[in-house]
Short mmCIF file of C-alpha atoms in Angstrom, two decimals:
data_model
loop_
_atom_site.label_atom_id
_atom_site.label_comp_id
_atom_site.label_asym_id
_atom_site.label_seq_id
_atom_site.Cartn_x
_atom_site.Cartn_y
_atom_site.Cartn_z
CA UNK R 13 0.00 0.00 0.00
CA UNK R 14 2.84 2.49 0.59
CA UNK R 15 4.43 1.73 -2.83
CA UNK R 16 1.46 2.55 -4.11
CA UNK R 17 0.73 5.59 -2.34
CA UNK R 18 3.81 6.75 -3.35
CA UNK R 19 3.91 5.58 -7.06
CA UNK R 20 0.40 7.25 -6.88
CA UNK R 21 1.72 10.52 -5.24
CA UNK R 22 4.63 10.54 -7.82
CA UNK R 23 2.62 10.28 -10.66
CA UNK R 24 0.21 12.82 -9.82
CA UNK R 25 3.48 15.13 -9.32
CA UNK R 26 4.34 14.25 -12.68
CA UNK R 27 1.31 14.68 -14.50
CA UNK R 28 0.73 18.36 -12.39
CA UNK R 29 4.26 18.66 -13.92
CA UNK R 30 3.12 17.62 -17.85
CA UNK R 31 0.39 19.87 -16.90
CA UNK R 32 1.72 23.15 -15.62
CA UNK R 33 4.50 22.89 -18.97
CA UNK R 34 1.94 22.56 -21.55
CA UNK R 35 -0.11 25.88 -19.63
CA UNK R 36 3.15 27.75 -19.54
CA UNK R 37 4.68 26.62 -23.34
CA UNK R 38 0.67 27.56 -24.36
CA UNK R 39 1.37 30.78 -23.09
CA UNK R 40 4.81 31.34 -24.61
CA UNK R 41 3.02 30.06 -28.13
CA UNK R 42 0.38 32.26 -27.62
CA UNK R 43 2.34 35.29 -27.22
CA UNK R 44 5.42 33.90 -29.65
CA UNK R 45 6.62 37.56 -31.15
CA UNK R 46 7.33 39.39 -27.67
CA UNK R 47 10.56 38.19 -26.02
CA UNK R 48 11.00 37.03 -22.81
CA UNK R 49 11.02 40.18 -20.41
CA UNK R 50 9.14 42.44 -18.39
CA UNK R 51 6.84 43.37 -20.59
CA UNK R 52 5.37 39.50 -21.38
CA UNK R 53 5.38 38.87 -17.49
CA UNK R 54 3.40 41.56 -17.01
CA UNK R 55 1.08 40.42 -19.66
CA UNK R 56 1.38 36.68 -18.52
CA UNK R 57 0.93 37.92 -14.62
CA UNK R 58 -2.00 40.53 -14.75
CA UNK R 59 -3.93 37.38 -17.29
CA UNK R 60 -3.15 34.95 -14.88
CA UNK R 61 -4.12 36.58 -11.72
CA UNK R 62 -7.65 38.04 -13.05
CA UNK R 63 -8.84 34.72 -14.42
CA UNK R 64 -7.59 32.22 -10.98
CA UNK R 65 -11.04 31.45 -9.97
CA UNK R 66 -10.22 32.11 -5.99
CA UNK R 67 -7.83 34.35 -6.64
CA UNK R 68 -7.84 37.66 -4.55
CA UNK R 69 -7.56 39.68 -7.95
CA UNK R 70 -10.18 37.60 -9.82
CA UNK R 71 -12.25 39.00 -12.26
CA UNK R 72 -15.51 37.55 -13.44
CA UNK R 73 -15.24 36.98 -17.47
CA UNK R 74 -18.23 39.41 -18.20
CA UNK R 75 -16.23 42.50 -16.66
CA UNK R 76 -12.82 42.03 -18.37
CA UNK R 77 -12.53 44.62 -20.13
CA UNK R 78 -9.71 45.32 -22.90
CA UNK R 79 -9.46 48.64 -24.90
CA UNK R 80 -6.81 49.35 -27.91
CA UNK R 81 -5.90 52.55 -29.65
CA UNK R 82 -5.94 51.64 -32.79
CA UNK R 83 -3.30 54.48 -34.71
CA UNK R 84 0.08 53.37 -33.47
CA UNK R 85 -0.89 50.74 -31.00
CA UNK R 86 -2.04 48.16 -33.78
CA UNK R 87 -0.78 49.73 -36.91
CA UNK R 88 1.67 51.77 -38.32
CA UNK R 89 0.98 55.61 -38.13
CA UNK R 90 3.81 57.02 -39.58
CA UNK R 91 4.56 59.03 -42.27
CA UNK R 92 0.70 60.33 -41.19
CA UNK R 93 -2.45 58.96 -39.46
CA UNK R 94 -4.17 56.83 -42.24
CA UNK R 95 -7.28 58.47 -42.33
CA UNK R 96 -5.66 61.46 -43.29
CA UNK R 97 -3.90 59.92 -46.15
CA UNK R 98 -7.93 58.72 -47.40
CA UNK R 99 -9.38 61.88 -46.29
CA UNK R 100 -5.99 63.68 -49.16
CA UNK R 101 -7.13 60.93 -51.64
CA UNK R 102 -10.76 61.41 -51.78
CA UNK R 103 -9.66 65.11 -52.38
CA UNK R 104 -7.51 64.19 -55.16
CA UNK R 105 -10.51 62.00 -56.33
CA UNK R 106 -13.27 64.93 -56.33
CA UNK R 107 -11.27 67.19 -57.53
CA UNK R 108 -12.21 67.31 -61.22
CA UNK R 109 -15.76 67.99 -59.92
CA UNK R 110 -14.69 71.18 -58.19
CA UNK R 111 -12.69 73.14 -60.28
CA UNK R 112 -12.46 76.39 -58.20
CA UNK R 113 -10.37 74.11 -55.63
CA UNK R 114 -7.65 74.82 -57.76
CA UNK R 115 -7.51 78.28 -56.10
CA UNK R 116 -8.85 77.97 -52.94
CA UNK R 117 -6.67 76.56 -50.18
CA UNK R 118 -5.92 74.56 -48.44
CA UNK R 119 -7.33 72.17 -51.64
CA UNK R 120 -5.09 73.63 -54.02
CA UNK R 121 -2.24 73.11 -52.31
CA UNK R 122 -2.91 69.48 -51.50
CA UNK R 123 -3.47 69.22 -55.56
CA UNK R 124 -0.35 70.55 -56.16
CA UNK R 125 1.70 68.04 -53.60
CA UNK R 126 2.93 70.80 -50.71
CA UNK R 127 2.04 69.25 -47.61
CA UNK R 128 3.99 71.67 -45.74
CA UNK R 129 1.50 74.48 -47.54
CA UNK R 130 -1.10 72.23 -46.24
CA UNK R 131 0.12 71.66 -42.72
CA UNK R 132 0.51 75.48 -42.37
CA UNK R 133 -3.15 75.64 -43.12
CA UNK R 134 -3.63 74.38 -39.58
CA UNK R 135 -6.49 72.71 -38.08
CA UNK R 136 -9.13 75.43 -40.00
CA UNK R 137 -7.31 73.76 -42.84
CA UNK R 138 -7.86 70.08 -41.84
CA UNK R 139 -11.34 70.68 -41.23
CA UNK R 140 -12.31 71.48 -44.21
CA UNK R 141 -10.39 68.61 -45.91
CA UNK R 142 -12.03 66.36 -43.07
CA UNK R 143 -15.67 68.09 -44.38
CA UNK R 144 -15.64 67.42 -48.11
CA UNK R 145 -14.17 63.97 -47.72
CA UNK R 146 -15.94 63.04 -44.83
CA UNK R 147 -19.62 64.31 -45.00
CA UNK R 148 -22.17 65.53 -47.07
CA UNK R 149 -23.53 61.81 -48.07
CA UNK R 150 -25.03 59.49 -46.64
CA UNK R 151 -23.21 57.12 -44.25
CA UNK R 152 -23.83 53.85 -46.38
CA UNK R 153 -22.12 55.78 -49.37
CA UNK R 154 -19.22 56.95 -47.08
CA UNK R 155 -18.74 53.22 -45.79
CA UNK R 156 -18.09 52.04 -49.25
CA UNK R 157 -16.35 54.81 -50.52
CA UNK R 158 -13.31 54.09 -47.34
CA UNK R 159 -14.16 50.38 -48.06
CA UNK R 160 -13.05 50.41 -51.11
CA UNK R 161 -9.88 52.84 -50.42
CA UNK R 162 -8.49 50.79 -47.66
CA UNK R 163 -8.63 47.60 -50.01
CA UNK R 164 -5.48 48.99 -52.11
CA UNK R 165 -4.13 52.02 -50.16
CA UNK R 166 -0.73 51.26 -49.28
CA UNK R 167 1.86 52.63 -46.58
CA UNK R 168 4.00 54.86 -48.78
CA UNK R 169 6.79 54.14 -46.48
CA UNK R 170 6.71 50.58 -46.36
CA UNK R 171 4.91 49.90 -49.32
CA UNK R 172 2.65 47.60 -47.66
CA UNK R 173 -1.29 47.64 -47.70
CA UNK R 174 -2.40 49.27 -44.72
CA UNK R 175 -3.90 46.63 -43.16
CA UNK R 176 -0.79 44.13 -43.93
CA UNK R 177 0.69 47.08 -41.44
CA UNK R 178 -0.31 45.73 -38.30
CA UNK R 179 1.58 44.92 -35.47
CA UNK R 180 2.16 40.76 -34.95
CA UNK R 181 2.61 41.49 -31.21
CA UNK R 182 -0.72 43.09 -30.47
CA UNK R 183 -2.66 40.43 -32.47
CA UNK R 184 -1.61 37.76 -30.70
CA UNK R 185 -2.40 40.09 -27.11
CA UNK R 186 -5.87 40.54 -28.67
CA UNK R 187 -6.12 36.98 -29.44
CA UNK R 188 -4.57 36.06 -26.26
CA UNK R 189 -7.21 38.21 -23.88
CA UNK R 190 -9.84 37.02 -25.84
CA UNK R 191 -9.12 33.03 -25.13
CA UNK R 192 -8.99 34.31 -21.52
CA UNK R 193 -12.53 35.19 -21.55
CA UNK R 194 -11.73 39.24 -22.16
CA UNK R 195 -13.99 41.49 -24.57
CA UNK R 196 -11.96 43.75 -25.93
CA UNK R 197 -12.31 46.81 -27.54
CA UNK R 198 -10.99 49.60 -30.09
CA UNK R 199 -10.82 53.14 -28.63
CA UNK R 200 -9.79 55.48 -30.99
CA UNK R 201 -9.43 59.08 -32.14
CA UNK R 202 -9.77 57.37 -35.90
CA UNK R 203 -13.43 58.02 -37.24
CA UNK R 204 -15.72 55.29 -36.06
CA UNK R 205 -17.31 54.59 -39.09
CA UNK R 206 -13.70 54.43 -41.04
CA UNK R 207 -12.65 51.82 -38.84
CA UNK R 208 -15.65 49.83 -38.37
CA UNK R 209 -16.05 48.11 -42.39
CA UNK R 210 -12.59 46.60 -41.68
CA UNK R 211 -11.42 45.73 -38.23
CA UNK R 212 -13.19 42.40 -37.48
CA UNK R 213 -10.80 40.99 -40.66
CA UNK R 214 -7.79 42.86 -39.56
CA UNK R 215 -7.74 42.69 -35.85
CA UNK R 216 -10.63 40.28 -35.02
CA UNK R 217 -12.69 43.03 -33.59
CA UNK R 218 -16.13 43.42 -34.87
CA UNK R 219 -17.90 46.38 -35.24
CA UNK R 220 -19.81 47.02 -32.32
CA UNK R 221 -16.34 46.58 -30.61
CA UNK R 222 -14.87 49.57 -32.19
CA UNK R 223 -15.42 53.30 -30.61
CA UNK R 224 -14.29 56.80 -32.57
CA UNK R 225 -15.05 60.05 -33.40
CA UNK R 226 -18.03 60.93 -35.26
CA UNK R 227 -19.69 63.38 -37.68
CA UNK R 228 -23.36 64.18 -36.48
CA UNK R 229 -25.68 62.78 -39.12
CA UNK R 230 -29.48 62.99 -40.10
CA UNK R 231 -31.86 60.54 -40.86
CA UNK R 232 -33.44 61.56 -44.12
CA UNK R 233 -35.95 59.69 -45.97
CA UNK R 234 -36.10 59.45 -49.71
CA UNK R 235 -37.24 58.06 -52.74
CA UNK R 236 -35.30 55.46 -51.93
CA UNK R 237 -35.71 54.69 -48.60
CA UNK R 238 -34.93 56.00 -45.33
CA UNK R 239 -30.98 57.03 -45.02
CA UNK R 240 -28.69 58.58 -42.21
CA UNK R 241 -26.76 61.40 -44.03
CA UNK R 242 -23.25 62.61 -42.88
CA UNK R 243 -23.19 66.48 -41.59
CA UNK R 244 -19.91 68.34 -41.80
CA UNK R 245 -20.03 69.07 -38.01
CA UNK R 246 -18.04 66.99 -35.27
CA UNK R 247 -20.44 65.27 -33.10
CA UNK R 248 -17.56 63.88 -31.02
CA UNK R 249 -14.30 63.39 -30.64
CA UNK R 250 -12.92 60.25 -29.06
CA UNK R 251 -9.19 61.30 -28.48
CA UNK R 252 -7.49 62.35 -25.08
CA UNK R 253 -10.25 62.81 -22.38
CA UNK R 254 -12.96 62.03 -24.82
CA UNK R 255 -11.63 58.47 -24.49
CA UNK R 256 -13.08 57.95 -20.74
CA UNK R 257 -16.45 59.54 -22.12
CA UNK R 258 -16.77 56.97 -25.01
CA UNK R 259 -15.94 54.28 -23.32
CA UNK R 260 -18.54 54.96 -21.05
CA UNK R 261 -20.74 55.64 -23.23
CA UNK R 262 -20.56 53.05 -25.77
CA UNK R 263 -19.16 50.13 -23.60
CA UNK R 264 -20.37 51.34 -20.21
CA UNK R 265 -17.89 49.70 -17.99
CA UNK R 266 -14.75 50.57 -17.12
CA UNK R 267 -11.77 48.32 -18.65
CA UNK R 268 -8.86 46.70 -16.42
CA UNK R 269 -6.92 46.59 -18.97
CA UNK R 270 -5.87 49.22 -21.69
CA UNK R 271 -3.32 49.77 -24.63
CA UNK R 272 -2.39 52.90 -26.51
CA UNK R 273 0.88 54.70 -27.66
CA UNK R 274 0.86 57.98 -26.91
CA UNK R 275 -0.60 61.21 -25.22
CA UNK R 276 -3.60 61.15 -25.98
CA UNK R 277 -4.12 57.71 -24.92
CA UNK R 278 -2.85 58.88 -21.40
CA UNK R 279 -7.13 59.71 -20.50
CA UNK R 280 -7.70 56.28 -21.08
CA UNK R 281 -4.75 53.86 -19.30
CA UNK R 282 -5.38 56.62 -16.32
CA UNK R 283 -9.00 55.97 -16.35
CA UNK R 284 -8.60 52.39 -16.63
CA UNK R 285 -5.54 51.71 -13.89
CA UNK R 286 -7.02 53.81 -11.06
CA UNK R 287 -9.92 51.85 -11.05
CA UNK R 288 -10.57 49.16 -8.46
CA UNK R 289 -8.79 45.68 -8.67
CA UNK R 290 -5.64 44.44 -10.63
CA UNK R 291 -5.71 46.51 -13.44
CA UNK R 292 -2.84 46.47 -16.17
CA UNK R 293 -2.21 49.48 -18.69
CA UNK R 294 0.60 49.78 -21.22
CA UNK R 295 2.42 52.05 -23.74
CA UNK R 296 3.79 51.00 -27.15
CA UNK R 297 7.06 52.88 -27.46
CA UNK R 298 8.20 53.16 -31.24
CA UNK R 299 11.98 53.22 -31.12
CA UNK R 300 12.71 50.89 -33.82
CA UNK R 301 14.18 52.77 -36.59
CA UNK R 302 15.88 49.55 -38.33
CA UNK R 303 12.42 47.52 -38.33
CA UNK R 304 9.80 50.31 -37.91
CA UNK R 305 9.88 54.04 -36.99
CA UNK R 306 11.67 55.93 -33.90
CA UNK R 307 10.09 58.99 -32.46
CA UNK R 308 8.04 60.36 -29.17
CA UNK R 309 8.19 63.78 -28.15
CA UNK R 310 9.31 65.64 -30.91
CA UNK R 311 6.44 63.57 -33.44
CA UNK R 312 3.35 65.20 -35.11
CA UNK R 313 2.11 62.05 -34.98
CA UNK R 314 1.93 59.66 -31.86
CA UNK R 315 3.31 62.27 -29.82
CA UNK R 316 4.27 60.68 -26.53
CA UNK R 317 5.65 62.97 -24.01
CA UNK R 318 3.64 63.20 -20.79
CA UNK R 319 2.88 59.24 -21.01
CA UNK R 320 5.82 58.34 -21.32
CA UNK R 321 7.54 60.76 -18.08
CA UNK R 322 4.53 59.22 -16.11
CA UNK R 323 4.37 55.48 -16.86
CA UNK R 324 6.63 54.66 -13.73
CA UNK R 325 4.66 56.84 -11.60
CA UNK R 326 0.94 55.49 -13.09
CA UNK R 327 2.01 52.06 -13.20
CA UNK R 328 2.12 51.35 -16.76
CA UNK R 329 4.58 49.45 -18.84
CA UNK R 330 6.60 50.97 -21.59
CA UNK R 331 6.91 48.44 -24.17
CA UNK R 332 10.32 48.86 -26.41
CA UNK R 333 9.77 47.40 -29.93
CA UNK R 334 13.52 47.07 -30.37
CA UNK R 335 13.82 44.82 -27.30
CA UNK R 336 10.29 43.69 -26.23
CA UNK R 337 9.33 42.40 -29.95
CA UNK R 338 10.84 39.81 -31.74
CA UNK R 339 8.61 40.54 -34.91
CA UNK R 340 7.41 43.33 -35.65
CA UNK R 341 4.77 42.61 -38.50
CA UNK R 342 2.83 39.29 -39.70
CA UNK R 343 4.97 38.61 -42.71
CA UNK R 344 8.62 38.89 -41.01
#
C-alpha cells in the first residue's frame, strides 16, 4: 500500500508537472513575437491573476474589459495617421468635380503636392479637408467609398497595404485576452465609421467593438428609402479625455486593462488603472528605426511625451519594440 501511495503521489506530481509545462509553453506560443522580459510577465501575470477562480484579484469573465488605440498601437501611423492619407485621396478624387479648388486653399495646395503648404493651413485647414471627404452623403455611401480605399491604399513608407501594417505582437495580445474570456475593444481618435467596415478581418474586432469620433448625421428619408446622411459638423471626438467619455458611453464599464501609444491615450490607461482591482495598462514605445519608426516627443504624430515621463509613476509598462518584440509585422 505504501508503494502505491507513493507511485500514486509521484505520478500525480508528474502529470501536475506535464500539466503546468503545456499551460506555460501555451502561453509562450500564444504570445510567440514578444521576447522574454518584463513586458510579457506583465502580460502573462495581470492574465493569470484576473482569471484564478479564488484568486484575490479575480475578475468575473463578463467585466474584463480590454481597450486598444488603434493608430500606433495596432498599426503603423507614420509618415501620417491613415485616415488622413484617405481623407488627401478622396480630395484628389473629387477634384475634377470642383474646379475652383484649384484656387482655394488649403485644396489647391494638397493638388499641387505641398504638404507643408497644407500643414501650415492648420487645423481650420484640416477641417475642411475632413468636411468634403468626410460628409455631405449618406453614411452607407461613405462606408463604401473608405471600403473600397483601404482595399489597395498602401503605406508609402513601407509599401505595404495598410492593413498588412499591423503589429504581430498586439494580435496575438488581442487573441490572447480574448481566449482568456476578455472582450476587448478599439478606442480610438480614428473616425468610427472608417474603422468599423474593416477591423473584425484585420484585428478580429467586430464592429460594435470599435469606438471613434463621429460626424453628427441625419436621418433623411427618400425616394429610396430611409438614409442617415453625414453632416460636416463633429459630433464627437474620441481622443485624449474624450476616451473615458466613449468608453462609457458606448461600452459602459470601465476596462482593467488598456493599450495605446501615446498622449492622448494617457485619458484612457489613467481611467482604466485607477480603477478598483488588478488593473494592467501599457504604452507601445516606437523606437525601432531599423524595423519600424523611432520617435516620441518631438512627433506630429503619436506624440508621446507626458505618457511616457509618467508610466513609472501610473504604473504602466513601456513596451520597447527594439527589445520587447521579436517581430514586428505578420509577414517577417
Amino acid at each position: 500500500m505504501r508503494r502505491t501511495a507513493i507511485a500514486s503521489a509521484v505520478a500525480t506530481c508528474l502529470i501536475g508537472a506535464v500539466v503546468f509545462s503545456s499551460a506555460a509553453l501555451a502561453q509562450d506560443d500564444a504570445l510567440s513575437s514578444w521576447n522574454d522580459g518584463a513586458a510579457k510577465q506583465a502580460i502573462v501575470d495581470f492574465v493569470s491573476a484576473v482569471t484564478e477562480e479564488g484568486g484575490a484579484d479575480y475578475v468575473a469573465p463578463a467585466d474584463r474589459i480590454a481597450t486598444f488605440d488603434n493608430d500606433g498601437t495596432l498599426w503603423v501611423e507614420q509618415p501620417m495617421y491613415v485616415q488622413l492619407a484617405f481623407a488627401f485621396d478622396e480630395v484628389k478624387r473629387m477634384a475634377p468635380d470642383h474646379p475652383e479648388w484649384k484656387d482655394t486653399e488649403p485644396f489647391k495646395s494638397l493638388l499641387a503636392g505641398d504638404m507643408k503648404a497644407v500643414a501650415a493651413s492648420g487645423k481650420k485647414g484640416l477641417a475642411q479637408i475632413i468636411g468634403v471627404s468626410h460628409a455631405g452623403m449618406s453614411n452607407a455611401e461613405f462606408i463604401e467609398t473608405a471600403t473600397n480605399w483601404i482595399k489597395t491604399a498602401k503605406n508609402p513608407k513601407t509599401g505595404r497595404l495598410n492593413t498588412d501594417d499591423i503589429y504581430e505582437p498586439m494580435l496575438e495580445l488581442i487573441d490572447y485576452l480574448k481566449a482568456n474570456e476578455f472582450d476587448v475593444f478599439i478606442v480610438s481618435g480614428g473616425g468610427i465609421e472608417f474603422m468599423r467596415p474593416w477591423t473584425e478581418a484585420t484585428y478580429g474586432i467586430p464592429p460594435q467593438n470599435v469606438v471613434g469620433s463621429s460626424v453628427k448625421m441625419t436621418y433623411k428619408v427618400t425616394d429610396d428609402g430611409p438614409v442617415l446622411m453625414r453632416d460636416a459638423e463633429i459630433a464627437f471626438v474620441d481622443d485624449g479625455p474624450g476616451k473615458p467619455v466613449g468608453i462609457q458611453s458606448h461600452i459602459g464599464k470601465r476596462p482593467i486593462a488598456s493599450f495605446g501609444n501615446s498622449d492622448g491615450d494617457y485619458q484612457m490607461l489613467e481611467w482604466a488603472t485607477t480603477g478598483p482591482g488588478r488593473t494592467l495598462g501599457m504604452i507601445v514605445h516606437h523606437d525601432d528605426a531599423t524595423r519600424e519608426f523611432a520617435y516620441d516627443r518631438d512627433s506630429q504624430f503619436g506624440h508621446l511625451d507626458k505618457a511616457m515621463d509618467d508610466a513609472a509613476k501610473q504604473g504602466w509598462v513601456l513596451i520597447s519594440m527594439k527589445d520587447d518584440w521579436a517581430r514586428i509585422f505578420p509577414d517577417e
